Backbone as a ProteinNet text record, in pm:
[ID]
protein_1_A
[PRIMARY]
MTESVATPDLDRAIGFTIPARHARGRLARLGPVVDQILAAHAYPPAIERLLGEALTLTALLGTTLKDAGGQLTMQAQTDRGIVKLLVCDYQGGALRGYVQFDADRLALLGANPSLFAMFNQGYLAITFDQAATGERYQGIVPLEGESFSDAAEQYFVQSEQIPTLIRVGTRRDADGKLIAGGLFLQHLPDGEEGGERLHSRDDHPEWEHVSTLGATMGSDELADPELTLETLIWRLFNEEREVRALSGVALSRGCRCDTAHIRQVLAKFPVEEREAMADDSGLITVDCAFCARGFPVSLTELASEEL
[TERTIARY]
-1495.5	-1364.5	-1340.3	-1223.2	-1190.6	-1170.5	-1234.7	-1228.6	-1106.7	-1055.6	-944.1	-848.9	-731.6	-630.2	-571.8	-522	-459.9	-330.4	-254.7	-130.9	-158.8	-129.4	-157.3	-90	-160.4	-108.4	-35.6	96.1	176.8	300.9	356.8	481.7	474.3	368.5	345.3	270.6	293.8	218.5	170.6	57.9	3.9	-60.7	-43.9	-104.9	-221.8	-306.5	-419.6	-460.6	-530	-582.3	-729.6	-802.8	-943.2	-951.4	-930.1	-914.8	-1031.5	-1154	-1269.6	-1283.3	-1221.9	-1229.7	-1102.5	-1005.3	-877.4	-813.5	-818.2	-768.6	-668.4	-579.8	-486.9	-481.6	-438.7	-431.1	-322.9	-301	-201	-240.3	-219.1	-242.6	-112.9	-87.2	31.3	-5.5	59.1	40.2	173.1	206.6	332.8	308.1	390.8	384.1	523.1	586.9	723.2	822.6	805.4	899	896.7	777.5	770.4	812.9	784.3	826.6	978.7	1045.7	1192.5	1253.1	1192.6	1243.4	1225.6	1108	1081.5	1165.5	1198.4	1272.4	1411.9	1464.9	1598.7	1597.6	1478.7	1465.3	1367	1377	1283.3	1183.3	1105.9	1011.2	886.3	826.2	696.1	587.2	469.2	362.8	324.3	318.3	277.2	376.5	505.3	607.3	605.1	578.6	567.5	454.9	339.2	226.5	262.2	326.4	365.5	460.5	562	657.8	593.2	503.2	432.7	351.5	283.7	207	299.3	410.6	504.3	568	602	659.9	560.2	433.6	329.5	316	315.5	310.3	432.7	548.7	671.2	661.7	603.8	585.2	486.9	377	276.8	335.8	412.6	468.6	592	675.1	797.7	774	670.3	643.8	582.2	557.4	514.5	633.6	755.3	874.6	892.3	910.7	935.3	1083.1	1168.6	1312.4	1349	1397.7	1426.7	1528.8	1620.7	1721.9	1684.3	1565.2	1521.8	1495.6	1490.7	1470.3	1366.1	1280	1180.8	1216.2	1229.9	1260.9	1152	1102.5	1003	1061	1057.6	1118.5	1024.4	998	917.4	1005.8	1005	1099.1	1037.4	1079.9	1034.6	1137.7	1141.3	1228.8	1153.8	1021.1	940.1	873.4	860.3	780.8	857.4	783.9	841.4	916.5	858.6	928.8	1014.6	1144.7	1237.1	1254.7	1261.8	1291.2	1237	1173.1	1130.5	1177	1246.2	1297.5	1263.8	1208.1	1184.8	1230.1	1277.7	1304.5	1278	1265	1233.3	1325.6	1378.8	1457.4	1452.1	1401.8	1400	1326.5	1217.1	1139.7	1182.9	1295.3	1348.3	1308.8	1265.7	1222.5	1310.4	1327.5	1392.9	1340.7	1355.7	1309.1	1348.5	1349.6	1376.8	1315.7	1307.7	1248.1	1338	1359.1	1425.8	1319.9	1310.6	1204	1247.3	1173.5	1197.1	1106.6	1163.5	1083.9	1013.4	1078.7	1018.5	895.8	904.8	790.4	678.7	716.3	614.7	533.3	596.2	527.5	415.8	422.9	320.8	195.4	199.5	88.8	-19.3	5.3	-94.4	-71.3	-167.7	-149.9	-165.5	-250.1	-280.6	-262.3	-140.2	-117.3	-148.7	-194.1	-225.3	-97.1	-111	3.4	57.7	-31.3	12.5	84.1	33.4	98.2	240	264	397.5	492.3	439.8	527.5	514.5	403.8	376.2	375.7	457.6	461.7	582.7	558.2	666.1	638.8	722	701.1	728.8	669.6	688.1	754.9	867.2	939	939.2	900.9	902.4	993.8	1092.6	1194.7	1198.2	1189.3	1202	1338.4	1423	1552.2	1548.3	1574.1	1574.8	1718.6	1750.6	1887.5	1927.3	1834.5	1867.5	1906.4	1838.8	1864.1	1940.7	1949.4	2014.2	1928.1	1802.3	1712.4	1658.1	1634.7	1576.4	1461.6	1350	1235.8	1192.6	1178.2	1137.1	1023.4	927.1	818	811.2	780.9	774.9	641	570.5	443.5	439.8	356.4	340.4	285.9	329.1	282.4	152.7	42.8	-87.6	-186.7	-291.8	-396	-394.2	-480.9	-491.7	-387.7	-329.2	-239.1	-138.6	-41.8	53.3	-19.5	-125.8	-202.2	-255.5	-307.2	-359.7	-248.9	-133	-22	26	30	74.2	-24.2	-153.6	-252.9	-226.8	-196.4	-170.2	-43.8	52.3	172.4	134.9	48.6	12.6	-77.6	-161.8	-248.1	-165.5	-71.9	5.9	124	194.6	316.1	289.9	187.3	163.3	24.2	-60.5	-196.1	-273.5	-257.4	-327.2	-418.5	-549.6	-640.2	-596.2	-583.5	-528.2	-604.4	-625	-684.9	-588.8	-556	-468.5	-535.6	-536.3	-588.2	-486.6	-459.2	-367.3	-430.4	-420	-470.5	-366.5	-365.5	-273.5	-351.5	-294.4	-353.7	-243.2	-272.8	-181.1	-236.9	-147.7	-193.8	-199.7	-226.9	-243.7	-117.4	-2.8	124.8	167.1	80.5	112.4	198.6	224.2	307.8	223.5	286.1	214.8	195.2	75	44.4	-11	35	-8.8	-44.7	-152.9	-193.8	-237	-227.9	-263.2	-318.4	-396.8	-456.9	-416.3	-378.5	-335.9	-412.2	-491.8	-570.9	-538.5	-531.6	-508.3	-592.4	-629.1	-695.5	-592.7	-585.9	-482.5	-537.9	-451.9	-496.4	-546.7	-646.1	-695.7	-594.9	-543.2	-439.6	-491.2	-622.3	-674.1	-655.5	-615.4	-593.7	-724.1	-716.7	-835.6	-920	-884.9	-962.6	-933.7	-1023.6	-1007.8	-896.5	-813.2	-708.5	-773	-784	-859.1	-795.9	-663.4	-599.4	-627.8	-693.9	-727.3	-859.4	-929.5	-1060.1	-1072.5	-1085.4	-1108	-1251.5	-1341.3	-1482.5	-1524.5	-1428.9	-1464.3	-1548	-1658.7	-1748.2	-1679.9	-1585.5	-1516.9	-1433.5	-1364.7	-1284.6	-1373.6	-1482.5	-1574.9	-1623.4	-1652	-1699.1	-1591.3	-1468.9	-1359.9	-1321.8	-1309.6	-1266.8	-1373.3	-1500.2	-1607.9	-1602.1	-1577.9	-1563.9	-1439.5	-1328.1	-1204.8	-1216.9	-1293.7	-1309.5	-1387.7	-1455	-1530.1	-1439.8	-1315.8	-1224.8	-1184.3	-1212.9	-1183.9	-1042.1	-991.9	-856.7	-845.1	-956.5	-953.3	-932.4	-988.9	-969.7	-827.7	-777	-642	-536.9	-558.1	-459	-496	-589	-630.4	-552.3	-456.5	-372.6	-446.5	-567.7	-644.8	-718.7	-719.9	-781.4	-671.5	-677.1	-575.9	-593.7	-485.8	-494.4	-586.6	-588.5	-680.7	-825.6	-852.7	-987.9	-1031.6	-938.7	-972.7	-1004.3	-929.6	-959.3	-1099.4	-1131.3	-1262.9	-1373.7	-1353.8	-1455.4	-1487.6	-1385	-1405.5	-1466.4	-1419.4	-1448	-1507.3	-1578.6	-1630.6	-1740.2	-1797.4	-1901.7	-1846.9	-1715.7	-1655.4	-1645.2	-1651.4	-1645.4	-1512.2	-1403.3	-1272.8	-1180.2	-1114.2	-1009.2	-888.6	-777	-657	-562	-539	-443	-303.5	-207.4	-69	8.9	131.4	214.6	242.5	241.1	270.3	419.4	452.8	591.6	613.6	710.5	745.2	825.3	794.1	860.1	948.5	1060.8	1154.8	1217.1	1277.4	1355.7	1494.1	1543.7	1672.3	1752.7	1838.8	1931.5	2057.3	2102.9	2213.2	2349.9	2355.2	2483.8	2567.2	2695.3	2788.6	2928.2	3014.3	3147.7	3228.7	3216.2	3293.6	3256.9	3127.6	3083.2	3131.2	3121.9	3163	3312.4	3393.2	3536.9	3564.7	3487.5	3505.9	3477.3	3373.8	3338.7	3445.9	3489.6	3590.3	3723.2	3753.9	3880.7	3890.8	3778.1	3778.2	3817.9	3815.4	3852.1	4004.5	4059.3	4203.9	4243.7	4369.2	4418.6	4395.6	4419.7	4405.4	4261.6	4164	4023.8	3985.2	4038.7	4008.7	4064.4	4182.9	4242.1	4160.5	4102.5	4019.3	3888.4	3840.3	3717	3739.3	3861.4	3888.9	3895.4	3868.4	3881.7	4025.4	4048.9	4185	4244.2	4158.3	4207.7	4225.9	4202.7	4222.7	4105.9	3986.2	3866.5	3773.3	3721.7	3614	3485.4	3389.2	3261.9	3154.4	3098.9	2994.2	2860.6	2766.8	2634.9	2537.5	2458.9	2353.4	2221.3	2158.7	2031.7	1920.2	1928.2	1821.5	1817.4	1930.9	1930.9	1985.6	2023.9	2070.9	2191.4	2279.8	2401.3	2523.5	2629.1	2754.8	2854.3	2929.8	3026.4	3166.3	3247.9	3383.1	3480.6	3559.3	3661	3792.6	3897.6	4025.8	4107	4177.3	4264.5	4373.1	4417.2	4520.9	4470.3	4345.4	4287.6	4274.5	4231.4	4216.4	4351.4	4451.6	4585	4641.9	4620.2	4673.2	4604.3	4475.4	4401.9	4448.6	4511	4555.5	4695.5	4762.9	4898.5	4898.2
2453.3	2385.9	2323.8	2349.7	2296.6	2145.4	2072.4	1927.2	1872.3	1945.3	1893.1	2005.3	1967.8	2066.5	2032.8	2136.6	2113.6	2034.5	2063.4	1992.1	1885.5	1758.6	1653.2	1682.3	1652.5	1674.5	1548.2	1546.2	1427.7	1463.5	1362.8	1374.4	1486.9	1480.5	1583.1	1522.9	1577.6	1541.3	1669	1659.9	1775.8	1728	1805.9	1773.5	1864.3	1822.1	1904.7	1864.4	1954.3	1926.2	1963.5	1894.9	1926	1954.1	2079.3	2111.7	2065.2	2085.9	2051.9	1901.9	1822.5	1676	1616.1	1699.4	1651.5	1550.8	1583.3	1491	1560.5	1480.5	1530.6	1429.3	1475.8	1386.8	1428.7	1340.2	1368.2	1290.8	1355.1	1292.5	1297.6	1193	1190.6	1121.5	1166.1	1099.3	1096.2	978.8	958.1	923.5	981.1	950.9	926.5	1030.3	1013.6	959.8	994.5	945.1	793.2	736.4	590.5	527.1	591.7	538.5	535.8	640.8	645.1	537	513.9	409.8	272	247.2	117.1	94.9	203.1	191.2	133.6	142.6	90.4	-61.8	-121.5	-265.5	-323.6	-450.4	-518.7	-598.3	-527.3	-593.6	-636.9	-751.5	-788.5	-698.6	-693.1	-601.5	-614	-734.7	-751.8	-686	-696	-633.3	-482.4	-435.5	-291.2	-231.4	-298.2	-248.2	-249.4	-356.1	-368	-255.4	-231.4	-126.3	11.2	29.5	156.6	189	89.3	110.1	141.5	67.4	89.8	227.5	273.4	407	515.2	493.7	590.4	599.2	485.2	485.1	554.7	531.3	595.1	746.2	793	937.3	994.1	923.1	970.4	984.6	884.9	887.6	977	972.9	1051.1	1200.1	1245.7	1389.5	1441.8	1354.2	1401.2	1441.1	1407.2	1441.6	1593.5	1645.5	1787.9	1821.8	1723.2	1740.5	1730.3	1840	1843	1737.7	1704.4	1604.2	1464.7	1448.4	1318.5	1219.3	1092.7	987.1	888.3	844.7	741	620.5	505.3	381.5	278.7	218.2	112.1	-14.9	-122.8	-248.4	-364.1	-444	-565.6	-684	-785	-895.2	-1026	-1136.7	-1268.3	-1372.1	-1483.3	-1595.2	-1701.5	-1690	-1795.8	-1757.2	-1630	-1586.6	-1577.4	-1544.3	-1523.2	-1391.2	-1288.4	-1161.3	-1170.6	-1163.3	-1178.2	-1047.7	-937	-808.8	-695.5	-599.9	-475.5	-361.3	-264.7	-150.2	-21.6	74.9	209.2	308.9	424.9	529.9	667.5	762.8	901.7	992.7	1093.5	1196.6	1325	1431.1	1561.8	1565.8	1492.1	1491.1	1385.7	1318	1218.2	1077.2	996.5	859.4	762.1	643.6	535.2	403.5	295.4	166.3	55	-68	-184.8	-308.7	-417.7	-543.1	-658.2	-754.2	-880.4	-990.8	-1070.4	-1171.1	-1287.9	-1397.3	-1518	-1511.9	-1480	-1459.3	-1586.9	-1701.5	-1827.2	-1862.7	-1848.5	-1879.7	-1777.5	-1651	-1548.3	-1576	-1624.9	-1650.2	-1753.5	-1836.9	-1939.7	-1886.7	-1761.6	-1708.5	-1639.9	-1613.4	-1542.6	-1392.5	-1318.8	-1175	-1091.8	-1135.6	-1053.4	-1132.6	-1164.7	-1241	-1158.4	-1226.2	-1158.4	-1124.5	-1038	-1002.1	-1125.5	-1211.1	-1331.2	-1425.3	-1438.1	-1527.7	-1483	-1352.6	-1302.1	-1305.6	-1280	-1270.3	-1387.3	-1460.5	-1563.4	-1497.8	-1542.7	-1483.1	-1390.1	-1262.4	-1165.7	-1058.6	-956	-845.3	-714	-609.4	-474.3	-391.2	-328.6	-240.9	-100	-3.7	137.8	210.2	280.8	346.2	494.9	575.3	720.8	760.2	822	872.5	1024.8	1083.6	1228.6	1279	1351.6	1398.9	1501.9	1588	1698	1647.9	1542.7	1493.1	1361.1	1294.5	1164.9	1052.4	1082	980.5	891.2	767	670.3	598.7	587.1	513.2	411.3	286	180.3	99.1	67.9	-21.2	-136.5	-256.2	-375.8	-445.8	-480	-549	-662.8	-764.9	-870.9	-813	-868.6	-823	-896.2	-841.4	-906.1	-813.2	-873.1	-796.3	-819.4	-747.4	-762.6	-681.2	-581	-490.5	-430.6	-357.5	-284.4	-182.1	-125.6	-26.5	-86.8	-208.2	-274.9	-295.1	-339	-363	-233	-125.5	2.9	56.7	34.9	75.9	6.1	-122.7	-197.5	-148.9	-99.1	-42.4	71.6	161.9	277	236.4	138.1	92	24.6	-61.8	-139.1	-60.9	14.4	80.7	215.7	287.9	422.5	441.3	339.4	344.9	467.3	495.1	606.8	551.5	574.9	530.7	590.4	504.7	546.2	480.2	557.3	504.8	532.7	430.2	445.3	380	452.9	402.2	431.5	333.1	351.9	291.7	363.1	313	327.1	233.5	240.5	221	273.5	255.9	273.5	235	257.4	369.5	457.4	563.2	510.8	599.8	557.9	495.5	530.2	474.3	352	305.9	188.1	214.7	341.9	375.4	380.5	341.4	330.4	466.6	490.9	607.1	554.3	610.2	564.1	683.5	670.9	777.5	719.4	800.8	749.7	856	809.5	892.9	837.9	929.4	893.9	982.7	921.8	995.9	945.3	1038.9	1001.3	1086.8	1026.9	1099.6	1129	1253.1	1295.7	1310.9	1297.1	1313.8	1455.6	1464.9	1595.2	1652.2	1771.1	1828.5	1898.3	1914.5	1986.1	1902.7	1968.9	1900	1838.9	1712.5	1643	1588.1	1619.7	1569.9	1423.8	1360.5	1218.8	1199.1	1098.6	1066.6	994	1065.3	1011.4	884.5	875.1	758.9	632	641.7	522.2	461.3	528.6	478.1	482.7	364.5	359.1	396	392.5	418.9	559.4	649.9	787.1	844.8	913.7	961.4	1053.8	1136.5	1224.5	1143.4	1041.2	957.4	873.5	823.6	747.3	831.9	958.2	1048.2	1068.9	1102.2	1130.1	1004.7	891.7	769.4	718.5	736.5	696.1	775.9	907.4	989.8	949.5	927.6	890.1	758.9	664.7	533.7	540.4	651.5	665.2	703.5	741	779.3	655.9	654.7	539.4	539.7	421.5	410.5	479.1	483.5	549.8	699.9	759.4	901.7	930.8	846.8	868.4	866	781.4	765.5	839.5	934	1011.8	1142.9	1158.2	1278.9	1404.5	1388.8	1505.9	1571.1	1505.1	1561.8	1613.3	1741.1	1793.5	1732.7	1730.4	1681.1	1768.5	1898.2	1988.3	1952.3	1910.3	1868.9	1747.5	1653.6	1534.4	1570.3	1663.3	1708.3	1768.6	1851.4	1916	1812.1	1712.3	1608.8	1536.6	1512.3	1438.1	1522.9	1646.1	1721.6	1859.9	1877.4	2010.2	2055.5	1966.3	2006.2	2036.4	2018.9	2050.9	2202.5	2247.4	2390.5	2451.5	2379.8	2430.3	2315.1	2328.1	2235.5	2319.9	2298	2376.7	2296.9	2344.7	2280.6	2332.4	2242.4	2277.8	2290.8	2335.6	2351.5	2215.9	2214.3	2092.2	2062.2	1934.9	1890.4	1825.2	1874.4	1813.6	1686.1	1581.9	1453	1423.7	1357.2	1326.4	1189.8	1134.5	1012.3	1053.7	989.6	1032.4	918.9	857.8	758.3	830.5	804.5	880.6	814.9	713.8	649.6	735.5	742	807.8	751.9	769.7	709.6	761.9	891.7	949.2	883.2	863.9	800.3	655.5	586	445.6	432.5	525.5	522.6	541.7	631	653.9	527.2	454.8	330.7	225.1	209.2	107	137.1	264.5	302.9	257	226.3	182.2	35.2	-38.6	-180.3	-194.9	-297.7	-324.7	-351.6	-324	-340.7	-483.4	-581.6	-721.8	-752.9	-698.7	-724.5	-653.8	-534.7	-464.1	-541.5	-595.5	-673	-797.9	-857.3	-976	-941.3	-818.6	-776.2	-745	-711.5	-663	-777	-742.5	-840.3	-840.8	-914.9	-930	-798.1	-700.9	-572.1	-470.4	-513.7	-424.1	-332.3	-370.8	-289.3	-357.6	-279.2	-324.3	-262.3	-344.2	-293.4	-310.4	-198.8	-198.4	-172.9	-263.8	-250.7	-184.1	-89.4	-25.8	-93.5	-153.3	-222.2	-124.7	-0.4	96.2	140	177.3	229.9	130.4	10.4	-96.5	-53.6	23.9	68.2	10.6	-10	-55.3	58.9	68.3	175.9	113.9	122.4	65.5	160.2	105.9	182.6	106.3	174.1	106.6	104.6	-6.8	-17.9	89	124.9	227	361.5	396.9	522.5	525	414.8	408.9	425.8	361.2	369.7	510.6	577.5	712.2	813.1	791.7	884.1	873.8	761.9	741.9	797	836.8	890.6	1031.5
-206.9	-207.2	-343.5	-403.6	-534.6	-526.8	-618.8	-616.1	-689	-788	-863.6	-899.4	-946.9	-981	-1117.5	-1186.5	-1316.1	-1300.6	-1194.9	-1166.9	-1061.6	-1088.7	-990.1	-856.4	-748.7	-613.7	-569.4	-587.7	-561.1	-481.1	-414.8	-339.5	-236.3	-156.7	-55.4	62.1	180.2	300.5	366.7	434.9	505.9	635.5	740	867.8	897.8	991.9	1033.1	1174.3	1241.4	1374.9	1379.8	1466.6	1493.6	1643.6	1685.4	1827.4	1914.4	1869.7	1952.5	1974.5	1886.4	1897.3	1955.8	1993.3	2045.7	1949.5	1820.8	1718.9	1628	1573.9	1473.4	1359.8	1242.1	1128.2	1031.7	935.5	832.2	707	592.6	463.2	383.1	305.1	219.4	88.6	-18.8	-148.3	-222.4	-274.7	-344.9	-490.9	-579.9	-722	-776.6	-834.9	-886.5	-784.4	-657.3	-555.3	-547.9	-538	-528	-659.4	-770.5	-900.9	-911.1	-862.4	-866.1	-777.3	-662.3	-572.2	-634.2	-694.1	-755.5	-880.4	-953.1	-1078.3	-1057.5	-936.3	-908.3	-893.1	-890.7	-868.8	-971	-994.2	-1084.1	-1001.1	-919.5	-831.7	-908.4	-873.2	-929.1	-871.6	-936.5	-892.8	-746.1	-691.9	-552	-457.1	-487.7	-403	-421.6	-542.7	-565.5	-482	-481	-400.2	-252.1	-207.1	-67.3	-27.6	-109.3	-78.1	-90.6	-187.6	-200.8	-76.6	-21.7	101	217.7	227.7	337.8	329.2	209.5	194.1	231.3	198.8	235.6	386.6	454.2	600.4	659.3	599.3	647.3	633.1	522.1	502.4	603.2	628.1	723.3	863.4	905.7	1040.5	1047.8	945.5	946.9	949.8	880.7	876.4	1005.4	1102.4	1234.6	1321.1	1278.3	1356	1361.7	1482.3	1498.2	1482.5	1503.6	1490	1341.7	1282.5	1139.4	1099	1189.2	1157.9	1203.5	1258.6	1308	1196.3	1233.2	1134.3	1184.6	1093.8	1120	1035.3	1098.3	1026.9	1052.9	947	960	899.2	977.3	934	962.5	860	874.9	841	926.8	909.9	957.2	896.7	936.7	894.8	965.4	928.6	849.9	841	782.4	651.6	626	512.9	382.4	277.4	145.5	142.4	205.9	221.3	346.6	329.1	441.4	517.3	442.9	506.1	420.9	486.4	422.2	511.3	452.6	528.8	454.7	525.6	473.1	579.4	534.2	632.2	573	665.2	631.2	709.9	640.8	709.1	627.6	688.7	624.2	491.6	479.7	356.2	256.5	281.5	188.5	232	134.3	158.2	81.4	138.9	67	122.3	44.8	91.6	-3.2	48.7	-34.5	30.8	-47.9	-1.4	-42.3	49.3	18.3	23.3	-82.2	-89.8	-176.4	-165.5	-244.3	-367.5	-482.2	-603.2	-648.5	-635.9	-681.3	-598.3	-468.3	-381.9	-399.3	-421.6	-441.9	-567.3	-672.1	-798.6	-784.4	-682.4	-661	-592.4	-542.8	-463.7	-546	-672.7	-752.4	-749.1	-805.9	-827.2	-700.7	-607.8	-489.8	-361	-324.5	-201.2	-77.1	26.8	152.1	226.8	326.6	409.1	480.5	530.9	600.6	505.7	382.3	286.2	255.5	255.2	222.7	342.3	463.1	580.1	677	669.4	768.7	906.3	999.9	1133.4	1143.8	1120.7	1126.3	1229.7	1229.6	1321.8	1250.7	1304.5	1253.3	1361.6	1327.4	1419.8	1363.7	1446.8	1408.6	1506.2	1451.7	1533.6	1504.7	1610.4	1600.8	1658.9	1577.2	1622.7	1623.9	1739.9	1753.5	1746	1639.2	1620.2	1724.7	1761.9	1853.4	1991.8	2039.4	2174.7	2176.7	2061.5	2056.6	2110.4	2141.5	2197	2085.8	2120.3	2026.8	2095.9	2021.4	2074	1970	2011.7	1919.5	1979	1896	1933.1	1835.1	1885.5	1801.8	1827.2	1717.5	1728.8	1626.9	1649.6	1549.3	1419.3	1308.6	1177.2	1146.8	1200.7	1189.3	1121	1064.5	998	848	778.9	634.7	558.9	624.7	554.7	652.4	596.6	679.5	766.2	712.5	788.4	917.9	909.8	1029.2	1132.9	1086.9	1178.9	1242.4	1162.8	1216.4	1319.3	1296.6	1396.7	1528.7	1523.1	1645.4	1714.9	1637.7	1698.9	1793.2	1747.1	1829.9	1946.5	1924.9	2033.4	2142.4	2103.5	2200.4	2257.6	2171.3	2216.7	2281	2234.7	2285.1	2345.3	2336	2389.6	2338.2	2210	2147.2	2038.2	2046.5	1939.6	1805.8	1705.5	1577	1462.9	1356.7	1233.9	1119.4	1040.3	925	804.3	693.4	567.6	457.9	372.5	259.9	135.4	23.9	-102.6	-212	-307.8	-421.1	-550.8	-658.9	-791.5	-894.9	-1019.6	-1131.4	-1218.1	-1263.3	-1352.4	-1495.9	-1591.1	-1730.1	-1787.3	-1731	-1777	-1697.7	-1608.5	-1529.1	-1407.9	-1377.5	-1262	-1134.6	-1023.7	-897	-832.1	-780.5	-698.1	-565.9	-455.9	-323.9	-237	-160.6	-70.2	62.8	168.1	299.8	391.7	490.1	593.4	728.9	819.8	955.5	1052.8	1140	1238.4	1378.4	1475	1613.8	1707.3	1820.2	1926.9	2035	2078.1	2171.6	2312.3	2412.2	2550.9	2576.1	2664	2709	2807.6	2778.4	2863.9	2988	3001.1	3117.7	3244.3	3349.9	3476.7	3525.1	3558.6	3605.4	3493.3	3368.3	3255.5	3229.2	3159.3	3128.1	3026.2	3046.7	2951	2832.8	2721.2	2608.8	2552.4	2561.9	2502.9	2582.4	2695	2772	2728.3	2636.9	2593.7	2442	2380.4	2236.6	2199.9	2298.4	2268.6	2310.1	2328.2	2361.4	2247.2	2277	2170.2	2070.4	2115.6	2020.7	1922.8	1973.8	1885.3	1794.1	1845.1	1761.2	1644.4	1671.1	1565.9	1459.6	1503	1409.4	1330.8	1399.2	1331.2	1235	1269.3	1178.5	1048.5	1060.6	941.1	861.5	931.4	862.7	788.2	843.6	780.9	650.4	625.6	499.6	382.9	409.6	302.7	223.4	94.7	11.2	-42.4	-73.2	-127	-262.1	-337.6	-467.4	-451.3	-347.3	-321.4	-274.9	-186.5	-132.7	-243.3	-342.8	-449.4	-577.2	-567.2	-684.5	-688.2	-779.2	-780.6	-824.3	-877.5	-919.4	-803.3	-689	-568.6	-477	-441.9	-350.9	-212.6	-136.5	0.1	84	56.2	126.2	96.8	-26.7	-63	17.4	38.8	116.1	260.7	317	453.6	458.6	359.9	356.2	340.5	255.6	235.9	366.8	446.6	570.8	681.7	696.2	817.9	792.9	682.6	650.9	746.5	826.1	920.5	1060	1077.7	1206.9	1224.9	1349.1	1377.7	1334.6	1354.1	1316.1	1280.6	1167.4	1125.6	1085.3	1149.8	1122.3	1033.7	912.2	821.6	851.5	856.7	884.8	754	763.4	644.3	580.2	447.4	375.6	373.7	350.2	342.8	207.2	131.3	2.8	27.8	-48.1	-31.3	-152	-128	-235.1	-211	-316.1	-300	-252.1	-149	-95.4	-38	-119.4	-66.3	-22.3	98.5	156.2	135.1	49.3	24.2	-71.5	-48.3	-139.8	-115.2	-213.3	-207.6	-89.4	-59.1	51.5	183.9	207.3	332.1	337.5	225.1	222.2	248.5	193.8	221	369.5	433	576.1	656.2	616.6	686.4	665.3	540.4	510.4	578.7	594.5	656.1	801.1	863.4	1002.9	1016.8	904.9	909.7	906.2	971.1	961.8	816.8	784.5	647.4	598.4	684	643.6	601.5	674.4	640.6	511.4	490.1	365.4	246.6	261.4	151.8	121.9	225.9	205.3	133.8	150.4	83.5	-64.8	-102.1	-237.1	-338.2	-465.9	-573.3	-624.1	-733	-784.4	-833.4	-868.2	-917	-804.4	-681	-567.2	-539.1	-583.2	-560.5	-461.4	-368.1	-279.1	-332.3	-368.6	-420.2	-313.6	-270	-167.2	-236.3	-217.3	-278.6	-182.4	-233.3	-154.5	-186.8	-85.4	-107.9	-143.5	-96.8	-122.2	-268	-323.7	-460.5	-561.9	-517.1	-604.7	-688.1	-627.9	-694.6	-623.6	-702.6	-645.9	-640.6	-531	-512.1	-499.2	-605.4	-598.4	-528.4	-439.7	-367.5	-378.8	-418.8	-437.5	-308.4	-288.8	-171.3	-172.8	-292.4	-305	-254.2	-290.2	-244.8	-93	-34.7	110.6	178.8	124.2	185.9	176	61.6	42.7	133.6	164.9	250.6	395.9	429.9	568.4	592.9	484.1	500.2	556
[MASK]
+++++++++++++++++++++++++++++++++++++++++++++++++++++++++++++++++++++++++++++++++++++++++++++++++++++++++++++++++++++++++++++++++++++++++++++++++++++++++++++++++++++++++++++++++++++++++++++++++++++++++++++++++++++++++++++++++++++++++++++++++++++++++++++++++++++++++++++++++++++++++++++++++++++++++++++++++++

């Protein structure tokens, strides 16, 4: 198995299954995508790392969607913490995210604040929207643990009763740009009639074996762009009888805001409310928190489109 590649393995996710162990997994690594998202904001290093980890988790979970038009949204929120709101979402390979925080209070925490120091008592909500059926499923758990990975593991334990292991690592490259990688492992129920429901036992020997191997994956490996994702799978499970690698998914930065959509939204407001939103020159400027861009729309244009 090749250990490194001439072209860095970045902005990609890949899934795999271990049939004999009733396990599935996914690996993701972000480079230019997370850099493009961060470049739209002047975040301090601690917030960049936090958002990089959250985007990696969003990629890991989002790429499990079988519905091509489906969307995965991850939101962390608190009324007491320094970080007020963190939102990331995934749809069709595209990622976006942003953070609202108190910069003055964050500066008092030092270079490496803990998750609790940033959020205090918050919660993590993960929402799966299925475009094909219109179904929505959301789970909410306390934002507890040392990292987002810990909180996400608890989401699957509490909301879906599925043993889950998540690992995320970040690093800076030679140019100081953030690289983030993650591993997602789950034990699946045995489908045979009369078989034991594996998700009811965290101490099942097959899951203990898989999770023990997965826990050996270091953050330095996950965030090393010179190691292919296939190489990481081989490092973990090369002694298994069969490991099936699935098709990879290319990841990109994708903010879905545009002037046409914003005009459609504004057109639904009564004329009086639109006039109240406008400035002295007759422009309504709508700011997108994801890409930090302003979209000006003129009252005259809105009125002419309604004729």
